[in-house]
Coordinates of C-alpha atoms in Angstrom, one line a residue:
M1 CA 0.0 0.0 0.0
T2 CA 1.4 3.4 -0.9
T3 CA 2.3 5.5 2.1
L4 CA 3.0 9.2 2.3
T5 CA 5.5 8.6 5.1
N6 CA 6.5 5.7 7.3
V7 CA 3.6 4.5 9.4
H8 CA 4.0 6.0 12.9
S9 CA 3.2 3.6 15.7
F10 CA 3.3 4.0 19.4
S11 CA 2.2 1.9 22.3
S12 CA 2.0 2.6 26.0
R13 CA 0.5 0.7 28.9
H14 CA 0.1 3.9 31.0
K15 CA -2.1 6.0 28.8
I16 CA -5.8 6.7 28.8
L17 CA -7.7 7.8 25.8
S18 CA -9.6 10.7 27.4
S19 CA -11.6 12.0 24.7
N20 CA -15.0 13.1 24.1
A21 CA -14.1 10.5 22.3
F22 CA -14.6 10.2 19.0
L23 CA -17.7 12.0 17.8
I24 CA -19.0 13.5 19.7
S25 CA -16.1 27.7 42.0
S26 CA -15.2 30.4 43.9
T27 CA -12.1 31.0 46.1
P28 CA -13.0 31.2 49.9
S29 CA -12.1 34.7 51.1
L30 CA -9.6 34.6 53.9
P31 CA -9.2 37.6 56.2
I32 CA -6.4 39.8 54.9
A33 CA -4.3 39.4 58.1
L34 CA -4.6 35.6 58.1
R35 CA -3.9 35.4 54.4
S36 CA -0.8 37.6 54.8
F37 CA 0.4 35.5 57.8
F38 CA -0.1 32.3 55.8
T39 CA 1.7 33.7 52.7
R40 CA 4.6 34.9 54.8
N41 CA 5.1 31.6 56.5
R42 CA 4.5 29.3 53.6
N43 CA 7.7 27.5 52.8
K44 CA 9.1 27.9 49.3
V45 CA 9.4 24.9 47.0
R46 CA 12.3 22.8 48.4
C47 CA 13.6 19.7 46.8
S48 CA 16.4 17.4 48.0
I49 CA 18.6 16.2 45.2
A50 CA 20.9 13.2 45.6
E51 CA 23.6 12.7 43.0
G52 CA 24.0 9.2 41.8
S53 CA 22.1 6.3 43.2
T54 CA 23.7 5.6 46.6
I55 CA 20.7 6.9 48.6
S56 CA 17.6 4.7 48.6
P57 CA 14.1 6.1 48.2
S58 CA 13.3 5.1 51.7
A59 CA 16.3 6.9 53.1
K60 CA 15.3 10.0 51.3
V61 CA 11.8 9.8 52.6
G62 CA 13.2 9.5 56.1
A63 CA 15.3 12.6 55.6
A64 CA 12.3 14.5 54.3
D65 CA 10.1 13.3 57.3
S66 CA 12.7 14.6 59.8
R67 CA 12.3 18.1 58.5
R68 CA 8.5 18.3 59.2
S69 CA 8.2 21.2 56.7
Y70 CA 6.1 21.8 53.6
S71 CA 7.5 22.3 50.2
V72 CA 4.2 22.9 48.2
D73 CA 0.5 23.1 48.8
C74 CA -0.3 20.4 46.3
V75 CA 1.5 17.9 44.1
V76 CA -0.4 16.7 41.0
V77 CA 1.0 13.4 39.8
G78 CA 0.6 13.2 36.1
A79 CA 0.7 15.9 33.4
G80 CA -2.1 14.7 31.2
I81 CA -5.0 17.0 30.5
S82 CA -6.6 16.3 33.9
G83 CA -3.4 17.0 35.9
L84 CA -2.6 20.1 34.0
C85 CA -6.1 21.5 34.3
I86 CA -6.2 20.8 38.0
A87 CA -3.0 22.7 38.5
Q88 CA -4.2 25.6 36.4
A89 CA -7.5 25.7 38.3
L90 CA -5.7 25.8 41.6
V91 CA -3.5 28.6 40.5
T92 CA -6.2 30.7 38.8
K93 CA -9.2 30.0 41.0
H94 CA -7.7 29.1 44.4
G95 CA -4.3 30.9 44.4
D96 CA -4.7 32.4 47.9
V97 CA -4.8 28.9 49.4
A98 CA -3.4 26.5 46.9
G99 CA -1.3 28.4 44.4
N100 CA 2.0 26.8 45.3
V101 CA 1.5 23.7 43.2
M102 CA 3.8 21.3 41.4
V103 CA 2.9 18.9 38.5
T104 CA 5.1 15.8 38.0
E105 CA 5.2 13.7 34.9
A106 CA 7.2 10.5 34.3
R107 CA 7.4 11.1 30.6
D108 CA 9.4 13.8 28.8
R109 CA 6.3 15.6 27.5
V110 CA 3.0 16.9 28.8
G111 CA -0.5 16.1 27.4
G112 CA -0.9 12.4 28.1
N113 CA -2.8 10.9 25.2
I114 CA -3.4 14.2 23.4
I115 CA -1.1 13.9 20.4
T116 CA -1.3 16.2 17.4
V117 CA 1.0 15.6 14.4
E118 CA 1.6 18.0 11.6
R119 CA 3.4 16.9 8.5
D120 CA 3.4 17.3 4.7
G121 CA 0.4 19.7 4.8
F122 CA -1.7 17.4 7.1
L123 CA -2.6 18.0 10.7
W124 CA -4.1 15.1 12.6
E125 CA -4.9 13.8 16.0
E126 CA -3.8 10.4 17.3
G127 CA -5.8 10.4 20.6
P128 CA -8.9 12.5 21.3
N129 CA -10.0 14.6 18.4
S130 CA -12.2 17.4 19.7
F131 CA -14.2 18.6 22.7
Q132 CA -17.7 20.0 23.5
P133 CA -17.3 23.7 24.2
S134 CA -19.0 23.8 27.6
D135 CA -18.5 26.9 29.8
P136 CA -15.9 25.1 32.0
M137 CA -14.0 24.0 28.9
L138 CA -14.1 27.5 27.4
T139 CA -13.0 29.0 30.7
M140 CA -9.9 26.7 30.6
V141 CA -9.4 27.8 27.0
V142 CA -9.5 31.5 27.8
D143 CA -7.3 31.1 31.0
S144 CA -4.8 29.3 28.8
G145 CA -4.6 32.2 26.4
L146 CA -6.1 30.2 23.5
K147 CA -9.3 32.1 22.8
D148 CA -8.0 33.4 19.5
D149 CA -6.8 29.9 18.5
L150 CA -10.2 28.2 19.2
V151 CA -11.8 26.7 16.2
L152 CA -15.4 25.4 16.1
G153 CA -17.1 22.9 13.8
D154 CA -20.2 23.7 11.8
P155 CA -23.1 23.2 14.2
N156 CA -25.2 22.1 11.2
A157 CA -22.7 19.4 10.1
P158 CA -24.6 16.1 9.9
R159 CA -23.7 13.0 11.8
F160 CA -24.2 9.6 10.1
V161 CA -24.9 6.0 11.2
L162 CA -24.3 3.0 9.0
W163 CA -27.5 0.9 8.7
D164 CA -28.4 -1.6 6.0
G165 CA -25.4 -0.6 3.9
K166 CA -26.2 3.1 3.8
L167 CA -24.9 6.1 5.8
R168 CA -28.1 7.7 7.3
P169 CA -28.2 11.1 9.0
V170 CA -28.9 11.3 12.7
P171 CA -31.6 13.8 13.6
A172 CA -30.0 17.0 14.7
K173 CA -33.2 18.7 16.2
P174 CA -36.7 17.7 17.2
T175 CA -38.2 18.8 13.9
D176 CA -36.0 16.2 12.2
L177 CA -37.6 13.3 14.1
P178 CA -40.6 12.6 11.8
F179 CA -38.5 12.5 8.7
F180 CA -35.2 10.8 9.3
D181 CA -35.0 7.2 7.9
L182 CA -32.6 5.6 10.4
M183 CA -35.7 4.3 12.3
S184 CA -39.0 2.9 11.3
F185 CA -42.3 4.6 12.1
S186 CA -43.2 2.0 14.7
G187 CA -39.7 2.5 16.3
K188 CA -40.3 6.2 16.6
I189 CA -43.7 5.7 18.2
R190 CA -42.2 3.2 20.7
A191 CA -39.5 5.7 21.6
G192 CA -42.0 8.5 22.1
L193 CA -44.3 6.5 24.3
G194 CA -41.3 5.3 26.4
A195 CA -39.9 8.8 26.8
V196 CA -43.2 10.0 28.3
G197 CA -43.3 7.1 30.7
I198 CA -45.4 4.4 28.9
R199 CA -42.9 1.6 29.4
P200 CA -41.9 -1.0 32.1
P201 CA -40.8 0.4 35.5
P202 CA -37.2 0.5 36.5
P203 CA -35.9 -2.8 37.9
G204 CA -34.5 -3.2 41.4
H205 CA -30.8 -3.3 40.2
E206 CA -28.3 -1.1 38.5
E207 CA -29.1 -1.2 34.8
S208 CA -26.7 -1.4 31.9
V209 CA -27.0 1.1 29.1
E210 CA -28.6 -1.6 27.0
E211 CA -31.2 -2.5 29.6
F212 CA -32.1 1.2 30.3
V213 CA -32.4 2.2 26.7
R214 CA -34.4 -0.9 25.5
R215 CA -36.8 -0.5 28.4
N216 CA -37.3 3.3 28.0
L217 CA -36.9 3.9 24.3
G218 CA -37.2 0.5 22.5
D219 CA -35.0 -1.8 20.5
E220 CA -34.5 0.5 17.5
V221 CA -33.2 3.4 19.5
F222 CA -30.7 1.1 21.2
E223 CA -29.5 -0.8 18.1
R224 CA -29.4 2.1 15.7
L225 CA -28.4 5.1 17.9
I226 CA -27.1 4.2 21.3
E227 CA -25.1 1.1 20.6
P228 CA -23.0 2.9 18.0
F229 CA -22.7 5.9 20.2
C230 CA -21.3 3.8 23.0
S231 CA -18.8 2.4 20.6
G232 CA -17.8 5.9 19.6
V233 CA -17.5 7.4 23.0
Y234 CA -16.4 4.5 25.2
A235 CA -15.3 1.9 22.6
G236 CA -17.4 -0.2 25.0
D237 CA -20.0 -2.8 25.2
P238 CA -23.4 -1.3 26.2
A239 CA -24.5 -4.6 27.7
K240 CA -21.9 -4.0 30.4
L241 CA -21.6 -0.2 30.6
S242 CA -23.5 1.3 33.5
M243 CA -26.2 3.8 32.6
K244 CA -25.9 5.5 35.9
A245 CA -22.1 5.9 35.6
A246 CA -21.7 6.4 31.9
F247 CA -24.7 8.6 31.1
G248 CA -25.7 9.8 34.5
K249 CA -27.5 13.0 33.4
V250 CA -30.0 10.9 31.4
W251 CA -30.3 8.3 34.1
K252 CA -31.2 11.1 36.6
L253 CA -34.0 12.4 34.4
E254 CA -36.0 9.2 34.9
Q255 CA -35.1 9.1 38.6
N256 CA -36.2 12.7 39.2
G257 CA -39.2 12.9 36.9
G258 CA -40.6 9.4 36.6
S259 CA -39.7 9.4 32.9
I260 CA -37.1 10.9 30.5
I261 CA -39.6 13.7 29.4
G262 CA -40.8 14.2 33.0
G263 CA -37.3 14.6 34.3
T264 CA -36.5 17.0 31.5
F265 CA -39.5 19.3 32.5
K266 CA -38.5 19.1 36.1
A267 CA -34.9 20.1 35.2
I268 CA -36.2 23.1 33.2
Q269 CA -38.3 24.2 36.2
E270 CA -35.4 23.8 38.5
R271 CA -33.2 26.0 36.3
N272 CA -35.9 28.6 36.2
R273 CA -36.2 28.6 40.0
N274 CA -32.5 28.7 40.4
P275 CA -30.9 30.5 37.5
K276 CA -27.2 30.2 36.9
P277 CA -24.9 33.1 37.8
P278 CA -24.1 35.5 35.0
R279 CA -21.9 34.0 32.3
D280 CA -18.3 35.0 32.2
P281 CA -18.2 37.7 29.5
R282 CA -14.8 36.6 28.4
L283 CA -16.1 33.3 27.0
P284 CA -16.9 32.8 23.4
K285 CA -20.5 32.0 22.4
P286 CA -20.6 28.9 20.3
K287 CA -23.6 28.6 17.9
G288 CA -25.7 25.4 18.2
Q289 CA -24.4 22.0 19.1
T290 CA -20.9 21.8 17.9
V291 CA -17.3 20.6 18.8
G292 CA -14.1 22.5 19.2
S293 CA -10.4 22.2 18.7
F294 CA -7.5 24.7 18.1
R295 CA -5.8 26.1 15.1
K296 CA -2.8 23.7 15.5
G297 CA -4.7 20.9 17.1
L298 CA -5.6 19.8 20.6
T299 CA -2.0 19.7 21.8
M300 CA -2.1 23.5 22.0
L301 CA -4.1 23.2 25.2
P302 CA -1.6 21.1 27.3
D303 CA 1.4 23.0 25.8
S304 CA -0.1 26.3 26.7
I305 CA -1.0 25.4 30.2
S306 CA 2.4 23.9 30.7
K307 CA 4.0 27.1 29.5
R308 CA 2.0 29.2 31.8
L309 CA 2.8 27.0 34.8
G310 CA 6.4 27.2 33.9
S311 CA 8.8 25.7 36.5
K312 CA 5.8 24.2 38.3
V313 CA 5.8 21.4 35.8
K314 CA 8.5 18.7 36.2
L315 CA 9.1 16.2 33.3
S316 CA 10.9 12.9 33.5
W317 CA 10.1 12.7 37.2
R318 CA 9.1 9.1 38.1
L319 CA 7.4 8.7 41.4
V320 CA 8.9 5.8 43.3
N321 CA 7.7 6.4 46.9
L322 CA 4.7 8.1 48.5
M323 CA 4.2 8.2 52.3
K324 CA 2.1 10.0 54.8
L325 CA 4.0 12.2 57.3
D326 CA 3.2 12.0 61.0
N327 CA 0.9 14.4 62.9
G328 CA -1.0 15.5 59.8
G329 CA 2.1 16.9 58.2
G330 CA 1.1 16.1 54.7
Y331 CA 2.9 13.7 52.3
S332 CA 6.5 13.0 51.3
L333 CA 7.1 12.0 47.7
T334 CA 10.4 10.6 46.3
Y335 CA 11.2 10.8 42.5
E336 CA 13.7 9.4 40.2
T337 CA 14.7 12.4 38.0
P338 CA 17.4 13.2 35.4
E339 CA 19.3 15.0 38.3
G340 CA 19.0 12.0 40.6
L341 CA 16.7 11.2 43.5
V342 CA 14.4 14.1 44.6
S343 CA 12.4 14.2 47.7
L344 CA 9.7 16.8 48.4
Q345 CA 6.8 17.4 50.7
S346 CA 3.3 18.5 50.1
R347 CA 0.2 19.3 52.1
S348 CA -1.9 17.5 49.5
V349 CA -1.5 15.1 46.6
V350 CA -3.7 14.5 43.5
M351 CA -3.2 11.3 41.6
T352 CA -4.3 11.7 37.9
V353 CA -2.5 8.8 36.4
P354 CA -4.5 5.8 35.0
S355 CA -6.2 3.8 37.7
H356 CA -3.9 0.8 37.2
V357 CA -0.8 3.0 37.7
A358 CA -2.4 4.6 40.8
S359 CA -3.1 1.1 42.1
S360 CA 0.6 0.2 42.1
L361 CA 1.7 3.5 43.6
L362 CA -0.9 3.4 46.4
R363 CA -0.6 -0.3 47.3
P364 CA 2.0 0.4 50.1
L365 CA -0.5 2.9 51.7
S366 CA -3.8 1.0 51.3
A367 CA -4.2 -2.4 49.9
D368 CA -8.0 -2.0 49.8
A369 CA -7.8 1.2 47.7
A370 CA -5.2 -0.4 45.4
G371 CA -7.4 -3.4 45.0
A372 CA -10.4 -1.4 44.0
L373 CA -8.4 0.7 41.5
S374 CA -7.0 -2.4 39.9
K375 CA -10.6 -3.5 38.9
F376 CA -11.2 -0.9 36.2
Y377 CA -10.8 -2.1 32.6
Y378 CA -9.2 -0.3 29.7
P379 CA -9.7 -2.0 26.3
P380 CA -7.3 -1.4 23.4
V381 CA -8.1 1.2 20.6
A382 CA -6.2 2.1 17.5
A383 CA -6.4 5.5 15.8
V384 CA -5.8 5.2 12.1
S385 CA -5.3 8.4 10.1
I386 CA -5.4 8.1 6.3
S387 CA -6.1 10.3 3.4
Y388 CA -7.8 9.8 0.0
A389 CA -8.1 11.9 -3.0
K390 CA -11.3 13.9 -3.0
E391 CA -12.6 12.0 -6.1
A392 CA -12.4 8.7 -4.1
I393 CA -15.5 9.7 -2.1
R394 CA -18.7 8.1 -3.4
T395 CA -21.0 10.6 -5.2
E396 CA -24.0 9.7 -3.0
C397 CA -22.0 10.7 0.0
L398 CA -21.3 14.2 -1.2
I399 CA -23.3 17.3 -0.3
D400 CA -23.0 20.1 -2.9
G401 CA -20.0 18.3 -4.3
E402 CA -18.2 18.1 -1.0
L403 CA -17.8 15.6 1.9
K404 CA -19.6 17.5 4.6
G405 CA -20.3 16.3 8.1
F406 CA -18.8 15.4 11.5
G407 CA -18.3 11.7 10.8
Q408 CA -20.0 8.3 10.9
L409 CA -20.6 5.6 13.5
H410 CA -20.9 1.9 12.8
P411 CA -23.2 -0.4 14.8
R412 CA -21.5 -3.8 15.6
S413 CA -24.4 -5.5 13.8
Q414 CA -23.5 -4.0 10.5
G415 CA -20.6 -6.2 9.6
V416 CA -17.7 -3.7 9.8
E417 CA -14.8 -3.7 12.2
T418 CA -14.1 0.0 12.4
L419 CA -16.0 1.7 15.3
G420 CA -16.4 5.0 13.4
T421 CA -14.7 7.6 11.2
I422 CA -14.2 11.4 11.7
Y423 CA -14.2 13.6 8.6
S424 CA -11.2 15.6 10.0
S425 CA -10.7 17.8 6.9
S426 CA -14.4 18.6 6.7
L427 CA -14.8 19.3 10.5
F428 CA -11.9 21.8 10.8
H429 CA -10.2 23.9 8.1
G430 CA -6.5 23.5 7.3
R431 CA -6.2 19.8 8.2
A432 CA -5.4 18.5 4.7
P433 CA -3.9 19.9 1.4
P434 CA -6.2 20.9 -1.4
G435 CA -7.8 18.0 -3.2
R436 CA -7.3 15.6 -0.2
I437 CA -9.7 14.2 2.4
L438 CA -8.4 13.4 5.9
L439 CA -10.2 10.6 7.8
L440 CA -9.5 9.6 11.4
N441 CA -10.7 6.1 12.1
Y442 CA -11.0 4.3 15.4
I443 CA -10.9 0.5 15.6
G444 CA -10.8 -2.0 18.5
G445 CA -12.6 -1.5 21.8
S446 CA -14.0 -3.9 24.4
T447 CA -15.7 -6.0 21.7
N448 CA -12.7 -6.3 19.5
T449 CA -9.5 -6.7 21.6
G450 CA -8.0 -8.7 18.8
I451 CA -6.5 -5.6 17.3
L452 CA -3.5 -6.1 19.5
S453 CA -2.5 -9.1 17.5
K454 CA -2.6 -7.1 14.2
N455 CA 0.3 -5.2 12.7
E456 CA -0.1 -1.7 11.3
S457 CA -0.7 -2.8 7.7
E458 CA -3.4 -5.1 8.8
L459 CA -5.2 -2.3 10.8
V460 CA -5.0 0.0 7.8
E461 CA -6.3 -2.7 5.5
A462 CA -9.2 -3.4 7.9
V463 CA -10.2 0.3 7.9
D464 CA -9.8 0.7 4.2
R465 CA -11.9 -2.4 3.5
D466 CA -14.7 -1.1 5.7
L467 CA -14.7 2.4 4.2
R468 CA -15.0 1.0 0.7
K469 CA -18.3 -0.6 1.8
M470 CA -20.1 2.8 2.3
L471 CA -17.9 5.9 1.8
I472 CA -15.0 5.2 -0.6
N473 CA -15.4 4.1 -4.2
P474 CA -14.4 0.4 -4.3
N475 CA -11.9 1.1 -7.2
A476 CA -10.3 4.1 -5.6
K477 CA -6.5 4.3 -5.2
D478 CA -5.0 3.1 -1.9
P479 CA -5.0 5.8 0.8
L480 CA -2.0 7.6 2.0
V481 CA -1.2 6.3 5.5
L482 CA -0.4 9.1 7.9
G483 CA -0.4 7.6 11.3
V484 CA -1.3 4.4 13.1
R485 CA -1.3 4.7 16.9
V486 CA -2.3 1.8 19.1
W487 CA -3.4 2.4 22.7
P488 CA -3.2 -1.0 24.5
Q489 CA -5.1 0.4 27.5
A490 CA -7.2 3.2 26.0
I491 CA -10.5 4.2 27.6
P492 CA -11.7 3.3 31.1
Q493 CA -14.9 1.4 31.0
F494 CA -17.7 2.7 33.3
L495 CA -19.1 -0.8 33.8
V496 CA -22.0 -1.7 36.1
G497 CA -20.6 -1.2 39.6
H498 CA -18.1 1.4 38.5
L499 CA -19.3 4.1 40.9
D500 CA -19.3 1.6 43.8
I501 CA -15.8 0.6 43.1
L502 CA -14.6 4.2 42.9
D503 CA -16.3 5.0 46.2
A504 CA -14.7 2.0 47.7
A505 CA -11.2 3.3 46.7
K506 CA -11.9 6.8 48.0
N507 CA -13.4 5.5 51.3
A508 CA -10.4 3.1 51.8
L509 CA -8.0 6.1 51.6
S510 CA -10.2 8.3 53.8
N511 CA -10.8 5.5 56.4
S512 CA -7.1 4.8 56.6
G513 CA -6.3 8.4 57.4
F514 CA -5.1 9.6 54.0
Q515 CA -7.0 12.9 54.0
G516 CA -5.6 15.2 51.4
L517 CA -4.9 12.5 48.9
F518 CA -7.3 12.8 46.0
L519 CA -8.1 10.7 42.9
G520 CA -8.5 12.4 39.5
G521 CA -8.5 11.6 35.8
N522 CA -11.0 10.3 33.4
Y523 CA -11.9 7.1 35.3
V524 CA -13.2 9.5 38.0
S525 CA -14.7 12.4 36.0
G526 CA -15.7 10.8 32.7
V527 CA -13.9 9.9 29.5
A528 CA -14.8 13.0 27.4
L529 CA -12.1 15.6 27.2
G530 CA -14.6 18.2 28.3
R531 CA -15.6 16.1 31.3
C532 CA -11.9 15.8 32.3
V533 CA -11.7 19.6 32.4
E534 CA -15.0 19.9 34.4
G535 CA -13.7 17.2 36.7
A536 CA -10.4 19.2 37.1
Y537 CA -12.3 22.2 38.5
E538 CA -14.2 19.9 40.9
V539 CA -11.0 18.3 42.2
A540 CA -9.3 21.7 42.5
S541 CA -12.3 22.9 44.6
D542 CA -12.0 19.8 46.8
V543 CA -8.3 20.5 47.3
N544 CA -8.9 24.1 48.1
D545 CA -11.6 23.1 50.7
F546 CA -9.2 20.7 52.3
L547 CA -6.3 23.1 52.5
S548 CA -8.6 25.9 53.8
K549 CA -9.8 23.7 56.7
S550 CA -6.3 22.7 57.5
L551 CA -5.4 26.4 58.1
F552 CA -7.6 26.5 61.2
K553 CA -6.3 23.3 62.8

């Protein structure tokens, strides 16, 4: 197969694909005198560096423990998007109490699974591809200095689902519902009746996504909309995903209102009774339901945050020991760094590494917490970026002579292996040279873990074979292969019982006396990039509350 460049491949067992996947607080005011006293007496960042390797991590921890002094207010372990955003939120929203923060990263770069590549006139993503421009997300964008670099997709761009060999548009607004051909008339009637509450009552157990949707909206909604959506967002199996954990907002509608429509009306009434505070005037105003990125790709966000944090970010620092200091003195952390062993102290710690990495690091502190964290499952996913000539697109897939749209999803029942395809060059301008179409394809997931046994050429062939069934002319020339990146442990699965396991891990830490040690990341907040940012603000608020209370002890 002809390639534009050598196929780029990468694997890591310590990465999470925190994407919105594929398609889709205030600072407590301290009295001035108290704040001034605390600022004057707060120790500056202090690290102990040992040359060579003659001093063991345990010896260094002992040395740190004997000092009984603080180095920083908070150490964030992991410089992926969650860790960086937590640090920035602490600095920008809670600087009076928690502004003295450090972010440590074992790798030599920031951003975690956010990887943007630019080459030969193409710009593509090899992890998450976009985000939903919620207000918390836009706040992070503005605070990172990227407002002018923000790019938004066309809110009217259609989404497609493959059904019976044809790409069929998904309804974008209520007025589309009577006319779209993805569902039958009887399927639409069943969904409408279920939405208003004419359906079986909830069972007495935690429902999977499949159980919830089939019961509330019928088989067609599940098979033709929700099942492919789960594949696109979680690369997961909806028969195992928890509705409460994975799609909690929809789950709460039925809980609060007796039905999905009833819950929607109650939510509207609640918003009218308790309106939101005025919107930050600095924030852009997206039009309609759309997605966002940046002029030079998603990597601009972690790079910009890292630049603003400056020396607070430490790369190639591998955490080898974490222990609680006596008498509520915070935590001591020991790192292997390019300069040797480094020991520092912190009043609080946030772990934003993948759950299986956190499990290993926390096992010496709490076997129960480590055991709970080890239970979360991350299936493999491959991101395959390829390009075709514009004339390779089937005529029936063009709108006004162009490939327009967000992308397409593929239900597992439709005989294709690829989970879905993003129309990257249609979604955002400047992603491909003139005359070329750039497509980002995801393959694998919890129902197709066999991708790990395939080489790069086999993955590309599988994607190309699938695309020629519905989007690409069968006789078109081979695609240019830009990048193939395999994530062996990609997206955490929010399976039935997920929230109980997460609570068990948090409670194990709290009950063992590890206050001030927080869990963060996409297995906590949600897998969408936007949810990682929203979760970062939530964790930062929790850290601020903890540190504020500790001032008065």
